[in-house]
Every structure is written in structure tokens, then in C-alpha cells.
Amino acid sequence: MLGGLRQWLAGFLGDSVATFLLGAALIMTFLAFNVLFLVWLERKVAAHIHRRVGPMEAGPHGTLQTVADMLKLLGKQLLVPAAADRVGYLLAPLLVFLPTLCVASLIPLSGVEAFADVPYGLLVIVALSGLTVLAVFMAGWSSNNKYAVLGGMRSVAQVVAYEIPILLSALAVVLLSQTMNLRHIVEAQQHTVWYVLLQPVAAVIYFIGITAETNRAPFDIPEAESELVAGFHTEYSGMRFAMFYFAEYTNMLVLGALGATLFLGGWLGPWLPGPVWLLLKAYAGIFVMMWMRWTFPRLRFDQLMTLAWKLLIPAALVNLAVTALLVHGAG
Amino acid sequence: MGALRLFAQGVWSLVVGLGVTGRHMLRRRVTIFYPHERPDVSRWGGPIELVTFPETGTHDCIACNACVRVCPSECISVEGKRPEGSKKMRATKFILDFSTCSLCGLCVDVCPTDTLRYSTRYDEATYTRDATYNDLLEPFGGS
Amino acid sequence: MSTETPTPAAEPLDTYTLNMGPQHPSTHGVLRLVLTLQGERLIRVEPVIGYGHRAHEKMAENRTYAQFLPNTSRQDYLSGMIYNFAWVEAVEKMAGIPVPERALVARVILAEFNRLSSHLLWIGAFLLDIGGWTPALYTWDDREAILFLLESVTGSRLTYCTGRFGGLSRDLDADFPRRASVVLAKLKARWQEYEDLIESNVIFIQRTQGIGIFTQEQCRSFGVTGANLRAAGVPYDVRKVEPYGAYPRFQFDIPTRTESDAFARYWVRVQEMKQSVRIVEQALEQLPDGPVLTEKGLGSKKRLKLPAGTQYYAVESARGAYGILLVSEGATEPWRAKFRTPSYPNLAVLEDVLPGYMMADVVTILGSVDIIIPEIDR
């Protein structure tokens, strides 16, 4: 069916443009439904941890609650602060979302569909995920708000610091699989075991890294700074604020899917189709992130940075060195 | 070595914490689905009401104004008239301004005929100020 | 209550003022903190109070002793029972009103349950300040059991008006000891969980150890009482130092610690909760039979005239030493009622303690001191 649609579009726009548009539309739709699901899941996980039930009124077991919230946010007044940098202020919610969208298109689904077969996929992904930081800082700076700038700067420092352990643990996987092509990494795991068993330290570091990248508790100082000072998205209201929220959950999914690809064997698994396995593994990681959010208190900002620079990065470097030696020794 | 032990203790404490919340995730809720399910308010002391005595089938307020005088917030107003052929006065108006009542219970204490008591109402929010004036004689035919 | 602008010579030039306004997402109340910061560090803090002033002390001069009863709970609404009984006991002592044994023991039971519910709420609020949302809901669940129990006895859940001169307005029913034991059992089953989730948690320890240290001299010079003083190493508890009511009959310890940081204050309050459970268990066993009120309507039907004189009566509330200074000129209303509330000096000492800490710790320290603003402003 999709192939037929693509050919029809290609008649007007040409093959590559048609593929691009169709792919983008599919991914966006999928991500939108995914965010709806994740927000609902978050509220349900929180509720059950708290011995209550969460949303139950809107839709069966509250499944339409997120839709209702989105409709409410759509109805809010969109304000632009008078002295704000208009261009930056309006662009930031869009830009924060764009790199994640690109990364989403690079995660390989299953061997059947020839999709996301990029030779240096991992490198491209790492390069792209650095761009979200720019959007966050743009949001904080253009708001013309002392506290938004502070929140934005903290977020930038946090994301930059935690990107390094993510990269280093991904590099350990690259050493094992001898390729940066994500599709080949998953295929390599088909022949050996899932890399989480061979690289447990790297897997844990990666997991902590993505929790900090997505500003989830216990690393949510830039967001929950509302005790004292509001975060980088203070001056955003209504749908623009929703875009940041959307981007956070999309980021969680994409980084979770990347982790599943690197460590948990991507689309591999019996009975169920490949993409379903990938989703299940990604959601398992996200579920643990949610579980952590509702269990642990927040780390103070300097403790957060100490954890990154003094613990995670040295551990990831040591892990990388040990892996290199072992791989070299194995021949 | 001490640092390593501290580190291991720290990591273990995180795992234990996750265990606590994880166990709670699997247990039943402790909340009720208000307004579909309602709580047990049988012992709640809500806005005052007049007691219906079984012997007479009505209240026994003699409009003595003891409750009016004792109320710290001055939120009760009572008027009475002696009905034909009776030695006792009887209340013809009994208004409680619930917006200033603090549920202290002094009026219940001083009532000489024990005709005042707490009700079990708790859903007393209203849209207008006038609606906060409770007419205690309403179940008995109004003021 | 004016905010002085700092003189330029007094502070370095790169400071800025941050206003933690009267509204902020902590559960402490309407408090304004004018913070002067240099980068991340606090140079000066000026608490501005008075946003919740309701003139309780003035109201006391215009109401009879019984008519003031509803005001008592509203000063510190989390220790409402304790404050209610403090007023009642202060008047009883000054007027020489006898109280039946059952009422004395029942007051201890109710007051200790009140203390438990206050500490449980504080744990939830403190963890919320630090960023853990879940313990707040677990303590709320425990608190619900306590509040439901107290509702069955008094008819109220938060602000109680059950004390009367000469006893209590309602008696404990025959089933009360059983229901109370069920609540206590539920609480005791939770201690291990709180320890696992909070006290042993490495993140919590990192956030609270070494933070917000009071010295004993600071405590003495400001008049800090309550768990803050006990966490600084001074075993001062009004229930032991100036015993009142039926407390001398029960055995309980005063937990103290020497570090005087936020973690120590948390630990002391948790231990106090365990001691409260111990007191309630003993009191339930020793609960005598008999009337719970010597004379119904004393103070309301028959107005009380206290003999002329001055009296200071102190109790241990959940936050520290609460004292009532009653000055009577022989009338049915007090001439002057002055309330010494524990949160007032507990907040004042922060002016000395907070400078030098980083911003993120300000909220932690403020939360660990356990203040209630309405009782500061009265």
C-alpha cells in the first residue's frame, strides 16, 4: 500500500522527493502517537507507584487524556515577551525537535525494509544530537529572562557533559562490531550475543547518559528548577511549550531505540515482527527511566556535573581501553 | 577501598529504592474514585443542623440565643415567637452563615435543649455568597 | 518590615538580588526571602514576614476564653490539636480546673497522633523540595489513616476544636483502642520502607549531609527549639524539661544528634515519630475509664473569669516549644495573650545560617527547618 502511494507521489514530485515526504510524514505520525502513548504511560506509572490510578475519565483508562491536554494547550494564548528576540524565540521550539526527527529516521527497523542503511550512521546520529543543545540555549537566551538564561545554560552544560559518556560507550560497541553502520551492528548481534552481555558497563553508562540527556530525574534540574528559578522554557506558553514537551518524549524514544539497537539487539527477536521488538525494547528502557524518575530525588547541579566528569567519563574511558585490549587480544 | 565500598553502598541503595517503588507499583490503589465512590463521613462534623426528636417529630429550638451569643464568629442569627398555647418560645428563623463558621462546636455545647448537632455534609462549596447562608429550619418548613 | 537596600560599600559590586516571593511552590506558607547572591553563593538573606498576619493575639483580647478555642488550631494548623490543648491547659492551670484522668491520657494520645501526622507531612514536603515526589504520597497515605482516626474521635481532620476546659468535648469510643492499634501497626510497617527509600538513598544523603549546620550557640542565642535544637545535640524537649499533662507517666527517649545538618534533622524527626508511637502504645494500655469532662459547658454556658495574674505555659509542638503567656485582669476575656511560636526563631536563625551556601541548598535548608509561616505571623 505504501509502495503504491509512493509511486503515485513520485509521478508528481520525483522518486527521491516522494520517498522523503512520505518517510517524513510516516515518522512524524508515528512519533506523534508515540508521544501520546508515552505521556499516558508516564502518568500511569507515576500513579501506580503512588498507589493511585491516574487519568481514568477521558477515554477508557484515560487513554484520551493526552489528546484532551493537547486540545487545551492549543487553546491557550500565545504570548511573545515584549523584549524577546523574536526570531530565536519562535524558532527554538521547532529546532529542538528537528534533530531528533532526523535521528529517528536513522534507526534501522528490520532487515526487510531497506531503510536507514547509512555507513557511518552512529557518527551522524552523535553529530545530530548535539544540535538540540543549540535550540535549548536559543530558547533560554531569546526569552529575555534572567532565569531562563540560567536554566538554558545549565541545560547546555548538562547535555554537553553527558554526551561524552554516551559517545564513549557507543564507541565500545563499535569496537566489538567493527562497524559504525547501525544495521550491521544489529546483524553482528545476531551472530554473537546482545552487546549488553558483552559490555555491561558501557550499557549502564549509556543508560545514565541518556537519562541526563533527556533531562529526566534525577537529572532534571533545568526543568524542575521551578522551586527557585524557572527553567529554559519559562516564557513559553500553550502549543510552543507543548513542542518542548513533545521533543523531550521523542528524544527519550529515539535515544532509547538507539540504546536498544546498540545493546539489546535492535529488531532481533522471535515470533513478533522486527519493528515491534525494537519498540518493546525501547519502551522497556523508557519504563525504567520513568521508574527512576518517581523514585529518586534530584541531584544538585554540581553533583550532576561531578558525576559526569569525575565518574562516568573516566569509567567509560577505562571500559573503552579494556575493550580495545581484549578485542586486539582476540585477534 | 573505602571509596569503593561507599560507591557500592550507594548503588545498592538506589536498587533498594527502586525495589520499594516497584513493589508499590504492583499493589492496589489506596484512593477512591470520587465522585463515583464516596468516603465514609459518618463521624465528620459538618455544618450544624437541628435535631428531629423522635418524641415530637420536630426540633426543640426555643430561640434562647445562647448559640448566637457564644459564637466567636457571630455567624448565627435566630428569631423566635411564642406560639399560641405554648409556654416555650419557638424559632421562626435560624440562619447559619457558613462562610464564617469555624466548626468549633461551642453552639452545640451551649444549646440547653440539645437541639443542635453537627451534620455530616462536606460538599458545601457554592457559587454565590447567598448560598452559604444555611437555613436550618428548611427541613421543618423554612424560616 | 521594610527592605533595606544594601549600602554599596558593604557588598561587592557583582551581587544581584533575587526575590523568593511570597508565593513559591514550597509548602511553607507566605514567606518572602530577599536573597542577595554573588553568582551561585548567598551573601545575605532577609526574611520578610507578615503576609499572613491575622491578629490572633488581638482577637484573644476580644473573645472569652472559650470563644478563642477555634483560633488556637489555626495558628499552626499542622499541630492543631497540640495548640488547642495548650490553650485549654493554660486556662485550666490558671483557673484551677480539675481534669479527669481519662481526659489527660486521651489528650496525650490525640496530641501524639497529631505530632505524627505533622512529621509525616513534613517528610513529604521536604522530599518534594529536594525533588522526590513519591515519598510525599506514601506519607499522605499514612496520614490519611491518622486523620480518619482523629476524625472519628473529634469530627475534624486538620483544625481541631475538641478541647474543653475540664476535658474533651467528645469521648473516645470503645472501639478506639483497636482502631488506633491498627493505625499504629500500619505506621510501624512503613518505617523500613521510609528508610529504604529515603534515609539510605545515596542521592538524599548527598543532598542533605553537611548542609545547613547550626551551632549550639546560634540555637541558644536565637531561641531555636524542636528537632532543630535536638539535631544540634541539645536534648531539650518541653515534655521532659517541664512536663505537663499525663506525659510524666510514659517512658520515651529524646533522640539527639550532633551534626546539626539537614540529614540530622530528618533523622531526629523520624526517631521522634517512633517515640510518639511508643507513647501512644503505652497510653492506650493505660487509658483509664471514667468521664472525659468534669463539667459540660464550662467556659461556654458559664463564662470563665480567670483570677488576675500572669502565667506562662509551654508545650512541645511538632515544631518546637510553644508557649502561651496569659495576662488576666480578672475579666471574662484575657487582658493579653502572647504566643511564643517555635517557627519564629527557627526562621530567624536562618539569617545567620544561610549566607555562604549555594542557591540549591537554600531550599533544602529551609525545608529541613520545618517552619509554618502562619504561626510566625499569627
Coordinates of N, CA and C in Angstrom, one line a residue, chain C residues 184-352:
Chain C
L184 N -1.4 2.3 64.2 CA 0.0 2.2 64.6 C 0.7 1.1 63.9
A185 N 0.0 0.0 63.8 CA 0.6 -1.2 63.1 C 1.0 -0.8 61.6
K186 N 0.1 0.0 61.0 CA 0.3 0.4 59.6 C 1.6 1.3 59.6
L187 N 1.7 2.2 60.6 CA 2.8 3.1 60.6 C 4.1 2.3 60.8
K188 N 4.1 1.4 61.7 CA 5.3 0.7 62.1 C 5.8 -0.2 60.9
A189 N 4.8 -0.6 60.1 CA 5.3 -1.4 58.9 C 5.9 -0.5 57.9
R190 N 5.8 0.8 58.0 CA 6.3 1.7 57.0 C 7.7 2.2 57.3
W191 N 8.2 2.0 58.6 CA 9.5 2.6 58.9 C 10.6 2.1 58.0
Q192 N 10.5 0.8 57.8 CA 11.6 0.2 56.9 C 11.6 0.7 55.5
E193 N 10.3 0.9 55.0 CA 10.2 1.5 53.7 C 10.8 2.9 53.6
Y194 N 10.5 3.7 54.6 CA 11.0 5.1 54.5 C 12.5 5.0 54.6
E195 N 13.0 4.1 55.4 CA 14.5 4.1 55.5 C 15.1 3.6 54.1
D196 N 14.4 2.6 53.5 CA 15.0 2.2 52.2 C 14.9 3.2 51.1
L197 N 13.7 3.9 51.1 CA 13.5 4.8 50.0 C 14.2 6.2 50.2
I198 N 14.3 6.6 51.5 CA 14.8 7.9 51.7 C 16.2 7.9 52.4
E199 N 16.2 7.4 53.7 CA 17.3 7.6 54.5 C 18.6 7.0 54.0
S200 N 18.5 5.8 53.3 CA 19.7 5.1 52.8 C 20.0 5.6 51.4
N201 N 19.1 6.4 50.8 CA 19.3 6.7 49.4 C 20.5 7.6 49.3
V202 N 21.4 7.3 48.4 CA 22.7 8.0 48.3 C 22.4 9.4 47.8
I203 N 21.5 9.6 46.9 CA 21.2 11.0 46.4 C 20.7 11.8 47.6
F204 N 19.8 11.3 48.4 CA 19.3 12.1 49.5 C 20.4 12.4 50.5
I205 N 21.3 11.4 50.8 CA 22.4 11.7 51.7 C 23.3 12.8 51.1
Q206 N 23.6 12.7 49.8 CA 24.4 13.7 49.2 C 23.8 15.1 49.3
R207 N 22.5 15.2 49.2 CA 21.8 16.5 49.2 C 21.6 17.1 50.6
T208 N 21.7 16.2 51.6 CA 21.4 16.7 53.0 C 22.5 16.7 53.9
Q209 N 23.5 15.9 53.7 CA 24.6 15.8 54.7 C 25.5 17.0 54.6
G210 N 25.8 17.6 55.7 CA 26.7 18.7 55.8 C 26.1 20.0 55.3
I211 N 24.7 20.0 55.1 CA 24.1 21.2 54.7 C 23.3 21.9 55.8
G212 N 23.5 23.2 56.0 CA 22.7 23.9 56.9 C 23.0 23.6 58.3
I213 N 24.2 23.8 58.7 CA 24.7 23.5 60.1 C 24.4 24.6 61.0
F214 N 23.7 24.4 62.1 CA 23.5 25.4 63.2 C 24.5 25.0 64.2
T215 N 25.1 26.0 64.9 CA 25.9 25.7 66.1 C 25.0 25.8 67.3
Q216 N 25.4 25.3 68.4 CA 24.6 25.3 69.6 C 24.5 26.8 70.1
E217 N 25.5 27.6 69.8 CA 25.5 29.0 70.3 C 24.4 29.7 69.5
Q218 N 24.4 29.4 68.2 CA 23.4 30.1 67.4 C 22.0 29.7 67.8
C219 N 21.8 28.4 68.1 CA 20.5 28.0 68.6 C 20.1 28.7 69.9
R220 N 21.0 28.7 70.8 CA 20.7 29.4 72.1 C 20.4 30.8 71.9
S221 N 21.2 31.5 71.1 CA 21.1 33.0 71.1 C 19.8 33.3 70.3
F222 N 19.3 32.5 69.4 CA 18.1 32.8 68.7 C 16.9 32.2 69.3
G223 N 17.1 31.2 70.1 CA 15.9 30.5 70.8 C 15.3 29.4 69.9
V224 N 16.2 28.8 69.2 CA 15.7 27.7 68.3 C 15.3 26.5 69.2
T225 N 14.2 25.9 68.9 CA 13.8 24.7 69.7 C 13.3 23.6 68.7
G226 N 12.9 22.5 69.3 CA 12.3 21.5 68.4 C 13.4 20.6 67.9
A227 N 13.1 19.9 66.8 CA 14.1 18.9 66.3 C 15.3 19.6 65.8
N228 N 15.3 20.9 65.5 CA 16.5 21.6 65.0 C 17.5 21.6 66.2
L229 N 17.0 21.9 67.4 CA 17.9 22.0 68.5 C 18.4 20.6 68.9
R230 N 17.5 19.6 68.8 CA 17.9 18.3 69.2 C 18.9 17.7 68.2
A231 N 18.8 18.1 66.9 CA 19.8 17.7 65.9 C 21.1 18.4 66.1
A232 N 21.1 19.5 66.9 CA 22.4 20.1 67.2 C 23.0 19.6 68.5
G233 N 22.4 18.6 69.1 CA 23.0 18.0 70.3 C 22.4 18.3 71.6
V234 N 21.4 19.2 71.6 CA 20.9 19.7 72.9 C 19.6 18.9 73.2
P235 N 19.5 18.0 74.2 CA 18.3 17.2 74.4 C 17.2 18.0 75.1
Y236 N 16.7 19.1 74.5 CA 15.7 19.9 75.1 C 14.3 19.6 74.5
D237 N 13.4 19.0 75.3 CA 12.1 18.7 74.9 C 11.2 19.1 76.0
V238 N 10.2 20.0 75.8 CA 9.4 20.5 76.8 C 8.7 19.4 77.6
R239 N 8.4 18.3 76.9 CA 7.7 17.2 77.6 C 8.6 16.6 78.7
K240 N 9.9 16.7 78.5 CA 10.8 16.2 79.6 C 11.3 17.3 80.5
V241 N 11.5 18.5 80.0 CA 12.1 19.5 80.8 C 11.0 20.2 81.7
E242 N 9.9 20.5 81.2 CA 8.8 21.0 82.0 C 7.5 20.1 81.8
P243 N 7.5 18.9 82.3 CA 6.4 18.0 82.0 C 5.0 18.6 82.3
Y244 N 4.1 18.2 81.4 CA 2.7 18.7 81.6 C 1.8 17.5 81.2
G245 N 0.5 17.7 81.7 CA -0.5 16.7 81.3 C -0.1 15.3 81.9
A246 N -0.3 14.3 81.1 CA 0.0 12.9 81.6 C 1.3 12.4 81.1
Y247 N 2.2 13.3 80.5 CA 3.5 12.8 80.0 C 4.4 12.2 81.0
P248 N 4.4 12.7 82.2 CA 5.3 12.0 83.2 C 5.1 10.5 83.3
R249 N 3.9 10.0 83.0 CA 3.6 8.6 83.2 C 4.2 7.7 82.1
F250 N 4.7 8.3 81.0 CA 5.1 7.5 79.9 C 6.6 7.5 79.7
Q251 N 7.2 6.4 79.2 CA 8.6 6.4 79.0 C 8.9 6.6 77.6
F252 N 9.7 7.6 77.3 CA 10.1 7.8 75.9 C 11.5 8.5 75.9
D253 N 12.2 8.4 74.8 CA 13.6 9.0 74.7 C 13.5 10.3 73.9
I254 N 14.5 11.0 74.1 CA 14.7 12.3 73.3 C 15.8 12.0 72.3
P255 N 15.5 11.7 71.1 CA 16.6 11.5 70.1 C 17.4 12.7 69.8
T256 N 18.7 12.6 69.9 CA 19.6 13.8 69.5 C 20.6 13.3 68.6
R257 N 21.2 14.3 67.9 CA 22.3 14.0 67.0 C 23.3 15.2 67.1
T258 N 24.5 15.1 66.7 CA 25.4 16.2 66.9 C 25.7 16.9 65.6
E259 N 25.5 16.3 64.4 CA 26.0 17.0 63.2 C 25.2 18.3 62.9
S260 N 23.9 18.3 63.3 CA 23.1 19.5 63.1 C 23.0 19.9 61.6
D261 N 23.0 19.0 60.7 CA 22.8 19.3 59.3 C 21.4 18.8 58.9
A262 N 21.0 19.0 57.7 CA 19.7 18.7 57.3 C 19.4 17.2 57.5
F263 N 20.4 16.4 57.2 CA 20.2 14.9 57.4 C 19.9 14.6 58.9
A264 N 20.6 15.3 59.8 CA 20.4 15.0 61.2 C 19.0 15.4 61.6
R265 N 18.5 16.5 61.1 CA 17.1 17.0 61.4 C 16.1 16.0 60.9
Y266 N 16.4 15.4 59.7 CA 15.5 14.4 59.2 C 15.5 13.2 60.1
W267 N 16.7 12.8 60.5 CA 16.8 11.6 61.3 C 16.1 11.8 62.7
V268 N 16.3 12.9 63.3 CA 15.7 13.2 64.6 C 14.2 13.1 64.5
R269 N 13.6 13.7 63.4 CA 12.1 13.7 63.3 C 11.6 12.3 63.1
V270 N 12.4 11.5 62.3 CA 11.9 10.1 62.2 C 11.9 9.4 63.5
Q271 N 13.0 9.6 64.3 CA 13.1 8.9 65.6 C 12.0 9.4 66.5
E272 N 11.7 10.7 66.4 CA 10.6 11.3 67.2 C 9.3 10.6 66.9
M273 N 9.1 10.3 65.6 CA 7.9 9.6 65.3 C 7.8 8.2 65.9
K274 N 8.9 7.6 65.9 CA 9.0 6.2 66.6 C 8.7 6.4 68.1
Q275 N 9.2 7.4 68.7 CA 8.9 7.6 70.1 C 7.5 8.0 70.3
S276 N 6.9 8.7 69.4 CA 5.5 9.0 69.6 C 4.6 7.8 69.5
V277 N 5.0 6.9 68.6 CA 4.3 5.6 68.6 C 4.4 4.9 69.9
R278 N 5.6 4.9 70.5 CA 5.8 4.3 71.8 C 4.9 4.9 72.8
I279 N 4.8 6.2 72.8 CA 4.0 6.9 73.8 C 2.5 6.4 73.7
V280 N 2.1 6.4 72.4 CA 0.7 6.1 72.2 C 0.3 4.7 72.6
E281 N 1.3 3.8 72.3 CA 1.0 2.4 72.8 C 0.9 2.3 74.3
Q282 N 1.8 3.0 75.0 CA 1.7 3.0 76.5 C 0.4 3.6 76.9
A283 N 0.0 4.7 76.3 CA -1.2 5.5 76.7 C -2.4 4.6 76.4
L284 N -2.5 3.9 75.3 CA -3.7 3.1 75.0 C -3.8 2.0 76.1
E285 N -2.7 1.5 76.6 CA -2.8 0.5 77.6 C -3.3 1.1 78.9
Q286 N -2.8 2.3 79.2 CA -3.1 2.9 80.5 C -4.4 3.7 80.5
L287 N -5.1 3.7 79.4 CA -6.3 4.6 79.3 C -7.3 4.2 80.3
P288 N -7.5 5.1 81.3 CA -8.5 4.8 82.4 C -9.9 5.0 81.9
D289 N -10.8 4.4 82.6 CA -12.2 4.6 82.4 C -12.7 5.8 83.1
G290 N -13.9 6.2 82.9 CA -14.4 7.4 83.6 C -14.9 8.5 82.7
P291 N -15.3 9.6 83.3 CA -15.8 10.7 82.4 C -14.6 11.3 81.7
V292 N -15.0 12.1 80.7 CA -13.9 12.7 80.0 C -14.0 14.3 80.1
L293 N -15.0 14.7 80.9 CA -15.3 16.1 81.0 C -15.8 16.3 82.4
T294 N -15.2 17.2 83.2 CA -15.8 17.4 84.6 C -17.1 18.1 84.6
E295 N -17.2 19.2 83.7 CA -18.5 19.9 83.8 C -18.8 20.4 82.4
K296 N -19.9 20.0 81.8 CA -20.2 20.4 80.4 C -20.5 21.8 80.4
G297 N -20.0 22.5 79.3 CA -20.4 23.9 79.1 C -19.6 24.9 80.0
L298 N -18.5 24.4 80.7 CA -17.7 25.3 81.4 C -16.9 26.2 80.5
G299 N -17.1 27.5 80.6 CA -16.5 28.4 79.7 C -17.4 28.9 78.6
S300 N -18.4 28.0 78.2 CA -19.3 28.4 77.1 C -20.7 28.8 77.7
K301 N -21.3 27.8 78.5 CA -22.6 28.1 79.1 C -22.3 29.1 80.3
K302 N -21.2 28.8 81.0 CA -20.9 29.6 82.1 C -19.5 30.2 81.8
R303 N -19.5 31.5 81.7 CA -18.3 32.2 81.3 C -17.2 32.1 82.4
L304 N -16.0 31.9 82.0 CA -14.9 31.7 82.9 C -14.3 33.1 83.2
K305 N -14.1 33.3 84.5 CA -13.3 34.5 84.9 C -12.0 34.0 85.5
L306 N -10.9 34.3 84.9 CA -9.7 33.8 85.5 C -9.2 34.8 86.5
P307 N -8.5 34.3 87.6 CA -8.0 35.2 88.6 C -6.9 36.1 88.0
A308 N -6.8 37.3 88.5 CA -5.8 38.3 88.0 C -4.4 37.7 88.1
G309 N -3.6 37.9 87.1 CA -2.2 37.4 87.2 C -1.7 37.1 85.9
T310 N -0.4 36.7 85.9 CA 0.3 36.3 84.7 C 0.8 34.9 84.7
Q311 N 0.7 34.2 83.6 CA 1.2 32.8 83.6 C 1.7 32.5 82.3
Y312 N 2.8 31.8 82.3 CA 3.4 31.3 81.0 C 3.3 29.7 81.0
Y313 N 2.7 29.2 80.0 CA 2.5 27.7 79.9 C 3.1 27.3 78.6
A314 N 4.0 26.3 78.6 CA 4.7 25.8 77.4 C 4.4 24.3 77.2
V315 N 4.3 24.0 75.9 CA 4.1 22.6 75.5 C 5.1 22.4 74.3
E316 N 5.3 21.1 74.0 CA 6.2 20.8 72.9 C 5.3 20.5 71.7
S317 N 5.3 21.4 70.7 CA 4.5 21.2 69.5 C 5.4 20.4 68.5
A318 N 4.9 20.1 67.3 CA 5.7 19.4 66.4 C 6.9 20.2 65.9
R319 N 6.9 21.5 66.0 CA 8.0 22.3 65.5 C 8.9 22.8 66.6
G320 N 8.5 22.7 67.9 CA 9.4 23.1 69.0 C 8.6 23.6 70.2
A321 N 9.1 24.4 71.0 CA 8.5 24.8 72.2 C 7.4 25.9 71.9
Y322 N 6.2 25.6 72.2 CA 5.1 26.6 72.0 C 4.7 27.1 73.4
G323 N 4.7 28.4 73.6 CA 4.3 28.9 74.9 C 3.2 30.0 74.8
I324 N 2.4 30.0 75.8 CA 1.3 30.9 75.9 C 1.5 31.8 77.2
L325 N 1.6 33.1 77.0 CA 1.7 34.0 78.1 C 0.3 34.6 78.3
L326 N -0.4 34.2 79.4 CA -1.7 34.8 79.7 C -1.6 35.8 80.7
V327 N -2.1 37.0 80.4 CA -2.2 38.0 81.5 C -3.7 38.3 81.7
S328 N -4.2 38.1 82.9 CA -5.6 38.2 83.2 C -5.8 39.3 84.2
E329 N -6.8 40.1 84.0 CA -7.2 41.2 85.0 C -8.5 40.8 85.7
G330 N -8.8 39.5 85.7 CA -10.0 39.1 86.4 C -11.3 39.1 85.5
A331 N -11.2 39.4 84.2 CA -12.4 39.6 83.4 C -12.6 38.2 82.7
T332 N -13.7 38.2 81.9 CA -14.0 37.0 81.2 C -13.2 36.9 79.9
E333 N -12.5 38.0 79.5 CA -11.6 37.9 78.4 C -10.2 38.1 78.9
P334 N -9.2 37.5 78.2 CA -7.8 37.8 78.7 C -7.4 39.3 78.4
W335 N -6.6 39.8 79.3 CA -6.1 41.1 79.1 C -5.1 41.1 77.9
R336 N -4.2 40.0 77.9 CA -3.2 39.9 76.9 C -2.9 38.4 76.8
A337 N -2.8 37.9 75.6 CA -2.4 36.6 75.3 C -1.2 36.7 74.3
K338 N -0.1 36.3 74.7 CA 1.1 36.3 73.8 C 1.5 34.9 73.5
F339 N 1.7 34.6 72.3 CA 2.0 33.2 71.9 C 3.5 33.2 71.4
R340 N 4.2 32.4 72.1 CA 5.6 32.2 71.7 C 5.6 31.0 70.7
T341 N 5.7 31.3 69.4 CA 5.6 30.2 68.5 C 7.0 29.7 68.0
P342 N 7.2 28.4 67.9 CA 8.6 27.9 67.6 C 9.1 28.3 66.3
S343 N 8.3 28.5 65.3 CA 8.8 28.8 63.9 C 9.5 30.2 63.8
Y344 N 9.1 31.1 64.7 CA 9.6 32.4 64.6 C 11.2 32.5 64.8
P345 N 11.7 31.9 65.9 CA 13.2 31.9 66.0 C 13.8 30.9 65.0
N346 N 13.1 29.8 64.7 CA 13.6 28.9 63.8 C 13.9 29.5 62.4
L347 N 13.0 30.5 62.0 CA 13.3 31.2 60.8 C 14.4 32.2 60.9
A348 N 14.3 32.9 62.1 CA 15.3 34.0 62.3 C 16.7 33.5 62.3
V349 N 17.0 32.3 62.7 CA 18.3 31.8 62.8 C 18.9 31.6 61.4
L350 N 18.0 31.4 60.4 CA 18.4 31.2 59.0 C 19.2 32.4 58.5
E351 N 18.9 33.6 59.0 CA 19.6 34.8 58.6 C 21.1 34.6 58.8
D352 N 21.4 33.9 59.9 CA 22.8 33.7 60.2 C 23.4 32.5 59.5

